[in-house]
GROMACS .gro file of C-alpha atoms in nm:
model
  340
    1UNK     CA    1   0.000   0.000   0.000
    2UNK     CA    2   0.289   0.216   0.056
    3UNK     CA    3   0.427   0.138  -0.277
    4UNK     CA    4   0.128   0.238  -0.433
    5UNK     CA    5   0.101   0.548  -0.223
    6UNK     CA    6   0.465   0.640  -0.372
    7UNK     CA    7   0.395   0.533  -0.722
    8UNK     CA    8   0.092   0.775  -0.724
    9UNK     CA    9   0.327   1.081  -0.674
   10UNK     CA   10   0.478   1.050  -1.027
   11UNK     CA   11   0.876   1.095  -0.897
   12UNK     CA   12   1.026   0.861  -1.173
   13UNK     CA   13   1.361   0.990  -1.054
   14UNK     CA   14   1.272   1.130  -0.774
   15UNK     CA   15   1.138   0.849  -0.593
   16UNK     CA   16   1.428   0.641  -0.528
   17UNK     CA   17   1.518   0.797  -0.177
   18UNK     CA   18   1.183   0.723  -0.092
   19UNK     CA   19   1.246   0.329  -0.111
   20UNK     CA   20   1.627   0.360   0.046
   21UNK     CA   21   1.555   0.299   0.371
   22UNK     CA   22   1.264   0.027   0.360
   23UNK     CA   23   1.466  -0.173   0.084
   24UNK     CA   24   1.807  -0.144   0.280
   25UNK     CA   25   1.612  -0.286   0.601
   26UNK     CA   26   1.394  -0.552   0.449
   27UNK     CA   27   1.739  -0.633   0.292
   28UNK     CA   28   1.888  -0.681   0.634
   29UNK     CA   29   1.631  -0.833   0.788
   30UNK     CA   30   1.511  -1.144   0.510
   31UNK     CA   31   1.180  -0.952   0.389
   32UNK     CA   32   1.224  -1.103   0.022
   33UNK     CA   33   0.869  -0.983  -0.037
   34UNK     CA   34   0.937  -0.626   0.015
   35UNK     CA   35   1.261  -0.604  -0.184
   36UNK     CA   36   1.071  -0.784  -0.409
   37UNK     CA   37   0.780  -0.514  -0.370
   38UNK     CA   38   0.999  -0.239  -0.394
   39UNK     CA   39   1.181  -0.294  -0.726
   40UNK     CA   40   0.848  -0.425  -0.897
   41UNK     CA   41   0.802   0.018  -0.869
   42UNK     CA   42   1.131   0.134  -0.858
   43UNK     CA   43   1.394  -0.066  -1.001
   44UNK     CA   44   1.669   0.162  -0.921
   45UNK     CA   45   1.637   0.099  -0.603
   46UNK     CA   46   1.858  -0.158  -0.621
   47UNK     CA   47   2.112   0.102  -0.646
   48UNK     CA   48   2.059   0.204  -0.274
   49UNK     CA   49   2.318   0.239   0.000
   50UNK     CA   50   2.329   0.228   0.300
   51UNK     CA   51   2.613   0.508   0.540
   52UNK     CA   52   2.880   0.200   0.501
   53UNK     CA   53   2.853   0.211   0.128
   54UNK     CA   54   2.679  -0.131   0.121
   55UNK     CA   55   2.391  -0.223  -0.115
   56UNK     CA   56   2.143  -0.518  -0.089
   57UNK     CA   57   2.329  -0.808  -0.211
   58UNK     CA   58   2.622  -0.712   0.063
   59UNK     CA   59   2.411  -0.627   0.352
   60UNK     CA   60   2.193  -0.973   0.226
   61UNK     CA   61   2.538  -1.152   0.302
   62UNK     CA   62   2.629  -0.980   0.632
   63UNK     CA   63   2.309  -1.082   0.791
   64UNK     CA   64   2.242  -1.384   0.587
   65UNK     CA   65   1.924  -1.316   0.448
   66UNK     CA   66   1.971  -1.629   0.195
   67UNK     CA   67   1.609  -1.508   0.007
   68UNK     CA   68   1.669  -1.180  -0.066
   69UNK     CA   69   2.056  -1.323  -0.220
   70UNK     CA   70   1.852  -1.593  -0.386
   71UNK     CA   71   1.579  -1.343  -0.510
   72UNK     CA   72   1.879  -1.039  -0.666
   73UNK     CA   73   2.183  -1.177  -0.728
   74UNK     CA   74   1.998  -1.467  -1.044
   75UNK     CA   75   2.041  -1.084  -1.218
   76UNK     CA   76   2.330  -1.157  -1.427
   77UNK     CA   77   2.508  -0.801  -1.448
   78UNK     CA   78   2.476  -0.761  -1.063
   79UNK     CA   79   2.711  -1.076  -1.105
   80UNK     CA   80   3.010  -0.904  -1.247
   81UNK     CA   81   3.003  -0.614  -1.034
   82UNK     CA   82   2.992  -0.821  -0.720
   83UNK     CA   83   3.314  -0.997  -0.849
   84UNK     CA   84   3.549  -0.718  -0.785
   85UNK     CA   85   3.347  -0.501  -0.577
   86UNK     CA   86   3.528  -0.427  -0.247
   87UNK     CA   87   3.422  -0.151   0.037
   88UNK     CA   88   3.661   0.131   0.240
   89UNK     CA   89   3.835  -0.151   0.389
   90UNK     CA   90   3.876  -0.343   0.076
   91UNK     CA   91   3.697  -0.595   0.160
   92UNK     CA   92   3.548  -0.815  -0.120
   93UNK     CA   93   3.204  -1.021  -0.066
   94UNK     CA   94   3.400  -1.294   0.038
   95UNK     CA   95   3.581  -1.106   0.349
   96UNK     CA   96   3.192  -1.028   0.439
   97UNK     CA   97   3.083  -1.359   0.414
   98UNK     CA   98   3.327  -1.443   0.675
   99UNK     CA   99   3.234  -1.229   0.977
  100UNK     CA  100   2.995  -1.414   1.198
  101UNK     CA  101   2.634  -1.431   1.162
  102UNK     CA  102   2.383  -1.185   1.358
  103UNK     CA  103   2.271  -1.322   1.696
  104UNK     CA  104   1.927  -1.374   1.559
  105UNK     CA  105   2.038  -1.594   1.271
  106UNK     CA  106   2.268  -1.799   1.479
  107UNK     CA  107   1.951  -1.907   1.719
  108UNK     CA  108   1.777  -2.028   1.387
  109UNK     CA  109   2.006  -2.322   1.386
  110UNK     CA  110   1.997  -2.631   1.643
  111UNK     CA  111   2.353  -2.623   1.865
  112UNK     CA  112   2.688  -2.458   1.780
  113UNK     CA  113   2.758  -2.740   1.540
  114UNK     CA  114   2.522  -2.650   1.277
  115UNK     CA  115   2.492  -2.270   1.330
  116UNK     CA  116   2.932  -2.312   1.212
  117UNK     CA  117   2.800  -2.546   0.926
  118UNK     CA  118   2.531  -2.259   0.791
  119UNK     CA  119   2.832  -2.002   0.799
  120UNK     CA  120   3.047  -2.251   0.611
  121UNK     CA  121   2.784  -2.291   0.374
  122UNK     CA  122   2.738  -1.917   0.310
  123UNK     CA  123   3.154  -1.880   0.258
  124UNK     CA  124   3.119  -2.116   0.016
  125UNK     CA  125   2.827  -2.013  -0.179
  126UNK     CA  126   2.959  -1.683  -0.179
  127UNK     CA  127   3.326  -1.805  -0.318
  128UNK     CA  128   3.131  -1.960  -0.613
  129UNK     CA  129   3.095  -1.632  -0.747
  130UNK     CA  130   3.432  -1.436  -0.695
  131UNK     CA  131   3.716  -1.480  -0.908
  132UNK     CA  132   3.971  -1.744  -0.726
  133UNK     CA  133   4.250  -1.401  -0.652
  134UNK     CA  134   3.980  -1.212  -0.439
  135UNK     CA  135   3.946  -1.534  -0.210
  136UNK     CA  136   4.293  -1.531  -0.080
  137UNK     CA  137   4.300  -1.167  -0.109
  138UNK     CA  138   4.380  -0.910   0.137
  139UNK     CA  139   4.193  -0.633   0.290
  140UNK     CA  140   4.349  -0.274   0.472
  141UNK     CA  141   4.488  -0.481   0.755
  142UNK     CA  142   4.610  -0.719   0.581
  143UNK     CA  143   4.359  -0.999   0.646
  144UNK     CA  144   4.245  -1.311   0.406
  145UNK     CA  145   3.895  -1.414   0.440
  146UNK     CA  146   3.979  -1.692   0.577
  147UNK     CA  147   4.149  -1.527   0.864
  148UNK     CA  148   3.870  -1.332   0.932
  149UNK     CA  149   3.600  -1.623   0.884
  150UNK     CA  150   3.820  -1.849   1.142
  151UNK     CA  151   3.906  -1.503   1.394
  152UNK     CA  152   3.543  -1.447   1.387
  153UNK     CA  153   3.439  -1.789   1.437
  154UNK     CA  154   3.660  -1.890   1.691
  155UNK     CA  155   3.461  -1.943   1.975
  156UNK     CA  156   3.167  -2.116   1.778
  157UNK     CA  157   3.418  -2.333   1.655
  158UNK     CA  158   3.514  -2.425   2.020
  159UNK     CA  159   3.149  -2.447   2.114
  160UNK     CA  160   3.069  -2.679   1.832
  161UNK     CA  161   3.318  -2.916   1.914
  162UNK     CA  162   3.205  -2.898   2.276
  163UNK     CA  163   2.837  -3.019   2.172
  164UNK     CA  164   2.925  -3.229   1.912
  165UNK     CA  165   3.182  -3.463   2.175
  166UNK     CA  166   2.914  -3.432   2.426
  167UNK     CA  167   2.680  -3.581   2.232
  168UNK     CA  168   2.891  -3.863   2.078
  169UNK     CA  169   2.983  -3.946   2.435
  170UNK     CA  170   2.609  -4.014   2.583
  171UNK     CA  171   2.531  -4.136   2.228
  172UNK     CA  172   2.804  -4.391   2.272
  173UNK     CA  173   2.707  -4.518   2.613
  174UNK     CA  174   2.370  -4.614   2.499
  175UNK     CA  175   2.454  -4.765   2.202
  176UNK     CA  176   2.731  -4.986   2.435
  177UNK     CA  177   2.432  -5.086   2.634
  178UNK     CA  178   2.221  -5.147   2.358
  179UNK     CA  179   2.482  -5.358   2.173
  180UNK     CA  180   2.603  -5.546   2.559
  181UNK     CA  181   2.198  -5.624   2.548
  182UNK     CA  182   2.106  -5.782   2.243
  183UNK     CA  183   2.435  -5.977   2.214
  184UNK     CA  184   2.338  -6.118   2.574
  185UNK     CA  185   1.952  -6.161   2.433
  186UNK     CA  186   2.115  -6.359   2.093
  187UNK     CA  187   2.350  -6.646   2.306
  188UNK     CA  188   2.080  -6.669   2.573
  189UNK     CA  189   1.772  -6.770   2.322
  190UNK     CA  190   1.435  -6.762   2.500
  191UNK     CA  191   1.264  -7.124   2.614
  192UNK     CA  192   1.622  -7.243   2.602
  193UNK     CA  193   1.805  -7.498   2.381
  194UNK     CA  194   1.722  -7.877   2.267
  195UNK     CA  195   1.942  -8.098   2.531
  196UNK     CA  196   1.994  -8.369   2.228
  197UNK     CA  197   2.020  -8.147   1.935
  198UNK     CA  198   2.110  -7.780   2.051
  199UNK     CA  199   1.784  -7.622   1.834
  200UNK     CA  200   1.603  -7.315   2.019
  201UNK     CA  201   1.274  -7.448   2.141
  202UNK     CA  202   1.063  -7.234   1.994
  203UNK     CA  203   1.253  -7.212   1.649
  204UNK     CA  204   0.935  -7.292   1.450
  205UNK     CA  205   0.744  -7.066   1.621
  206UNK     CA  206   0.640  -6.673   1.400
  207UNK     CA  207   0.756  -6.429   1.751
  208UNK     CA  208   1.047  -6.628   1.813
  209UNK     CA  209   1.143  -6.558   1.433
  210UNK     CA  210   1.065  -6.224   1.487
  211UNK     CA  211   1.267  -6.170   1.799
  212UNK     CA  212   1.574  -6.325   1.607
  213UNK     CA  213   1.544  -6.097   1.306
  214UNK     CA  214   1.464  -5.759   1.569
  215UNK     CA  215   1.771  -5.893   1.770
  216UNK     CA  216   2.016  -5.931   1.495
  217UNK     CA  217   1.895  -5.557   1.334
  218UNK     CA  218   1.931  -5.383   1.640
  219UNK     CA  219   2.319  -5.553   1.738
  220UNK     CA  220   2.383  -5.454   1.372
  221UNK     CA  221   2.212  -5.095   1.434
  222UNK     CA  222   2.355  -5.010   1.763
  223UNK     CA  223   2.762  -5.196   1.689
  224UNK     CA  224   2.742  -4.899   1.371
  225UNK     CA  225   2.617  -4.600   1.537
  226UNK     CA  226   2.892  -4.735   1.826
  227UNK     CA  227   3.190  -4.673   1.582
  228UNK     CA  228   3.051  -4.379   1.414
  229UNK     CA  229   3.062  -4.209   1.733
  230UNK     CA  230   3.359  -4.304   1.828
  231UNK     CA  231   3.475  -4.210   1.470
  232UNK     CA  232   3.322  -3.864   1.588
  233UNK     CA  233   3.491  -3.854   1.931
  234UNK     CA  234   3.825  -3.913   1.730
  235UNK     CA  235   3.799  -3.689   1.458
  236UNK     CA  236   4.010  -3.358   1.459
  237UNK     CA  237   3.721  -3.096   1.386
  238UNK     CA  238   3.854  -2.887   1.160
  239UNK     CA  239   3.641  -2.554   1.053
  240UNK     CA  240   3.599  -2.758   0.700
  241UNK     CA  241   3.448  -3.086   0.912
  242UNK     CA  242   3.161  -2.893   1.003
  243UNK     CA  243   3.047  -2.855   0.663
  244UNK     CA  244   2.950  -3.211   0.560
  245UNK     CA  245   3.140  -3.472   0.771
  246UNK     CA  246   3.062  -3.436   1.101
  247UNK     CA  247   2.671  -3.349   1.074
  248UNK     CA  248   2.688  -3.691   0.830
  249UNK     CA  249   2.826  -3.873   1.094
  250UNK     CA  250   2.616  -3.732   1.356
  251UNK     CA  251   2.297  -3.823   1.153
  252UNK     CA  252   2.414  -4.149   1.058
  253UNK     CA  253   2.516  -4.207   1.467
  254UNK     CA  254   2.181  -4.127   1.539
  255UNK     CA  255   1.950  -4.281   1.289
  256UNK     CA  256   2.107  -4.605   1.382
  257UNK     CA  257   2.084  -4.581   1.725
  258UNK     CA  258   1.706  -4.479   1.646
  259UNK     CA  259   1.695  -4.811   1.439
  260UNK     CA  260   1.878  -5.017   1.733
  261UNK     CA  261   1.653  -4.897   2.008
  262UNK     CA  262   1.323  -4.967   1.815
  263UNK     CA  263   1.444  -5.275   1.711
  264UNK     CA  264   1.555  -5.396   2.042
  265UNK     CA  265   1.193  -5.315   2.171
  266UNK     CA  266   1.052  -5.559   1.896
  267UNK     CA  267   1.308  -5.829   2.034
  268UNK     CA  268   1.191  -5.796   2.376
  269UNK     CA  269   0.822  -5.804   2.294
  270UNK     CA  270   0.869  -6.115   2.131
  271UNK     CA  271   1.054  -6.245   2.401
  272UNK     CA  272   0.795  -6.179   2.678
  273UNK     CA  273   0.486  -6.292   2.434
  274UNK     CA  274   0.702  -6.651   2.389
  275UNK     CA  275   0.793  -6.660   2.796
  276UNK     CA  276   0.548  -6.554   2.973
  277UNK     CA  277   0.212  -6.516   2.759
  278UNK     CA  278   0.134  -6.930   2.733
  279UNK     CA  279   0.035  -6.794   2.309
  280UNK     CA  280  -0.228  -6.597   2.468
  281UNK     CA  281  -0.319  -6.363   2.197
  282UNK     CA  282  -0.465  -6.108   2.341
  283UNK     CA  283  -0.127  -6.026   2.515
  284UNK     CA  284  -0.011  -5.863   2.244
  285UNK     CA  285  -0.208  -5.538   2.261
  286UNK     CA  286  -0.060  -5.434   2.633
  287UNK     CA  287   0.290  -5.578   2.514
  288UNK     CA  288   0.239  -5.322   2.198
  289UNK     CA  289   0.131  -5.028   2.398
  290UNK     CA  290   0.454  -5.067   2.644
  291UNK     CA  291   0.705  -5.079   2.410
  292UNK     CA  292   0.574  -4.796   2.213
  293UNK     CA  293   0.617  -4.564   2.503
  294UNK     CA  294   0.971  -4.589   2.460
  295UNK     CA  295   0.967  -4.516   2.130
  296UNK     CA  296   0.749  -4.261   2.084
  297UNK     CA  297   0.974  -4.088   2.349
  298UNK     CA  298   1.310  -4.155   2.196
  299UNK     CA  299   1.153  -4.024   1.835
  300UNK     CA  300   0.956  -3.710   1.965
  301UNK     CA  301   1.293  -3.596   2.151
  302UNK     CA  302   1.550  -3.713   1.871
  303UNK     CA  303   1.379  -3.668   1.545
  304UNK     CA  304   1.384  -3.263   1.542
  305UNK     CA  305   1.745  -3.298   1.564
  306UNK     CA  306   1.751  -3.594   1.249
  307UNK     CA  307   1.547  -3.360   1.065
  308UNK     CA  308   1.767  -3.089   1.097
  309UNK     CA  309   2.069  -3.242   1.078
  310UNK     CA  310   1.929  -3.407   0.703
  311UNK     CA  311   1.823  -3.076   0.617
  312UNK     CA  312   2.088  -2.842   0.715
  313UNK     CA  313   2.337  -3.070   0.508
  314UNK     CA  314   2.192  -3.220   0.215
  315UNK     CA  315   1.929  -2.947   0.128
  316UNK     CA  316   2.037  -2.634  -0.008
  317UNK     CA  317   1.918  -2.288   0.079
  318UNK     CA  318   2.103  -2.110  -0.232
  319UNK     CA  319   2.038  -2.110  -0.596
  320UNK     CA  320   1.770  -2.143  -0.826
  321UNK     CA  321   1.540  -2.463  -0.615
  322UNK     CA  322   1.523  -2.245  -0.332
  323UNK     CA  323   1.453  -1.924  -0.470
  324UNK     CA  324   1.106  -1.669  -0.455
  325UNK     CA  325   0.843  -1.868  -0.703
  326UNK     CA  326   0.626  -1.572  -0.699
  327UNK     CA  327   0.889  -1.306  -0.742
  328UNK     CA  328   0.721  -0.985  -0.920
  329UNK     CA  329   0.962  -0.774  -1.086
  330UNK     CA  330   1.095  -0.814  -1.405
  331UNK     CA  331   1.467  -0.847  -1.401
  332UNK     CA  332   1.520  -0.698  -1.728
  333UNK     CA  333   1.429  -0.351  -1.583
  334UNK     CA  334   1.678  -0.402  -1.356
  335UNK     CA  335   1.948  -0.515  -1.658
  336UNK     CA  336   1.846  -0.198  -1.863
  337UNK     CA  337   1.961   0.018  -1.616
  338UNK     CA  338   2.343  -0.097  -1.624
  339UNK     CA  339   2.310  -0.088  -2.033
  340UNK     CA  340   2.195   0.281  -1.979
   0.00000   0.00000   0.00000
């Protein structure tokens, strides 16, 4: 409404301090639909800067608002310019992709771990489109981006590796327990062994087939998520681990451990229904409901953290899948006015 308020007044040239201040903001603070408002009236308003000299894309990078990058920078002469482009204290893109993250945008993100792996991600988007001198270049005090990406991002770093041991650790124990468990549960069949012939008693019966198949899944499940977290509690987290490795790891760790506990349930169900139920069918509805507790616990306080883990690292925030599908300016009005 306040576009159209502006657009009334007739100030084709006129008009662009009007849209400064609102674009530079919604810029900063992930507003794609204003930007995108904006320029659909004034398309020179991409032009705006703010007292530091910085214009949307770089004020999009300092405060990582990834859909107003996705929605501007798909306009191919911004591309060039943003190349070479570097501020007072010669810093290119790349030396502002490496200071750390507003407070705000760091709380988005689930632990230290993965708030380091979104700021790796945006240093290397943003290297993508620089040309390979400016990323080991220097600024005014003779700083790389690099240097400033791991000065700024020192203590996260330290913080990260702090949650991501702590977690292998109790991780770890369980899945020892789990593994210690079912190993026990596999030797020590239940109903026992044939004196004569050494068969389980109950081989021909459906839940003791069950229990053996739940049994051998979860000692699979639990003896891998045991070694990827000790694979984890051994690694040497590096800033570059944080990108893909460790969150890997840390979902694969967990998912099996999921997979171990669940299965593990199954295995003991089976076993009481064999032991203690005399094939009483009805049994198996207050056997079902027990075990599920469990489960449903483990799942509702470890699968926010699977799903973020998954979709911090293998879905991507940048480029053309993740960008504005109802953008509303035309980007050749934008193009025309770096031809003019």
């Amino acid at each position: 409404m306040v576009c159209d308020e502006i657009d009334k007044l007739k100030l084709t040239e006129t008009g662009h301090p009007h849209y400064t201040r609102p674009i530079l903001e919604a810029a900063s603070q992930n507003a794609y639909k204003v930007v995108d408002e904006i320029l659909l009236g004034s398309p020179i308003a991409i032009q705006s800067t703010d007292e530091s000299g910085y214009d949307i894309i770089q004020l999009s990078i300092i405060h990582r608002s990834e859909k107003v990058y996705n929605l501007i920078y798909e306009i191919g002469e911004r591309k060039n310019r943003y190349r070479t482009i570097l501020d007072s204290s010669k810093n290119n893109i790349v030396h502002l992709a490496g200071r750390l993250a507003p407070l705000r945008e760091l709380r988005r993100r689930r632990g230290a771990a993965l708030q380091l792996q979104r700021e790796l991600q945006w240093r290397e988007e943003v290297k993508k489109h620089v040309f390979p001198t400016y990323i080991t270049r220097e600024n005014i005090k003779k700083e790389t981006p690099d240097m400033i990406f791991t000065r700024e991002h020192e203590k996260l770093l330290s913080e990260g590796e702090k949650w991501m041991r702590t977690t292998a650790e109790s991780c770890s124990i369980t899945a020892a327990l789990i593994t210690t468990i079912v190993f026990a549960a596999a030797i020590t069949v239940p109903g026992g062994n044939d004196d004569k012939e050494g068969i389980p008693l109950f081989s021909n019966n459906t839940a003791f087939i069950l229990f053996a198949v739940s049994d051998a899944i979860s000692l699979f499940a639990s003896s891998t998520a045991l070694l990827v977290f000790l694979s984890i509690l051994t690694a040497r987290f590096d800033e570059i681990d944080f990108l893909v490795s460790l969150p890997n790891r840390m979902l694969i760790g967990i998912v099996s451990l999921l997979l171990s506990t669940i299965a593990m349930m199954v295995a003991f169900s089976a076993t009481l229904f064999l032991v203690f139920c005399q094939q009483k069918l009805w049994m198996i509805a207050p056997i079902c409901v027990l075990a599920i507790i469990p489960i449903v616990s483990f799942v509702a306080l470890q699968f926010p953290l699977i799903v973020d883990l998954f979709w911090s690292t293998h879905v991507s925030v940048f480029g053309y899948q993740r960008k504005s599908a109802v953008r509303k300016f035309n980007p050749n009005n934008i193009r025309l006015l770096f031809h003019k």
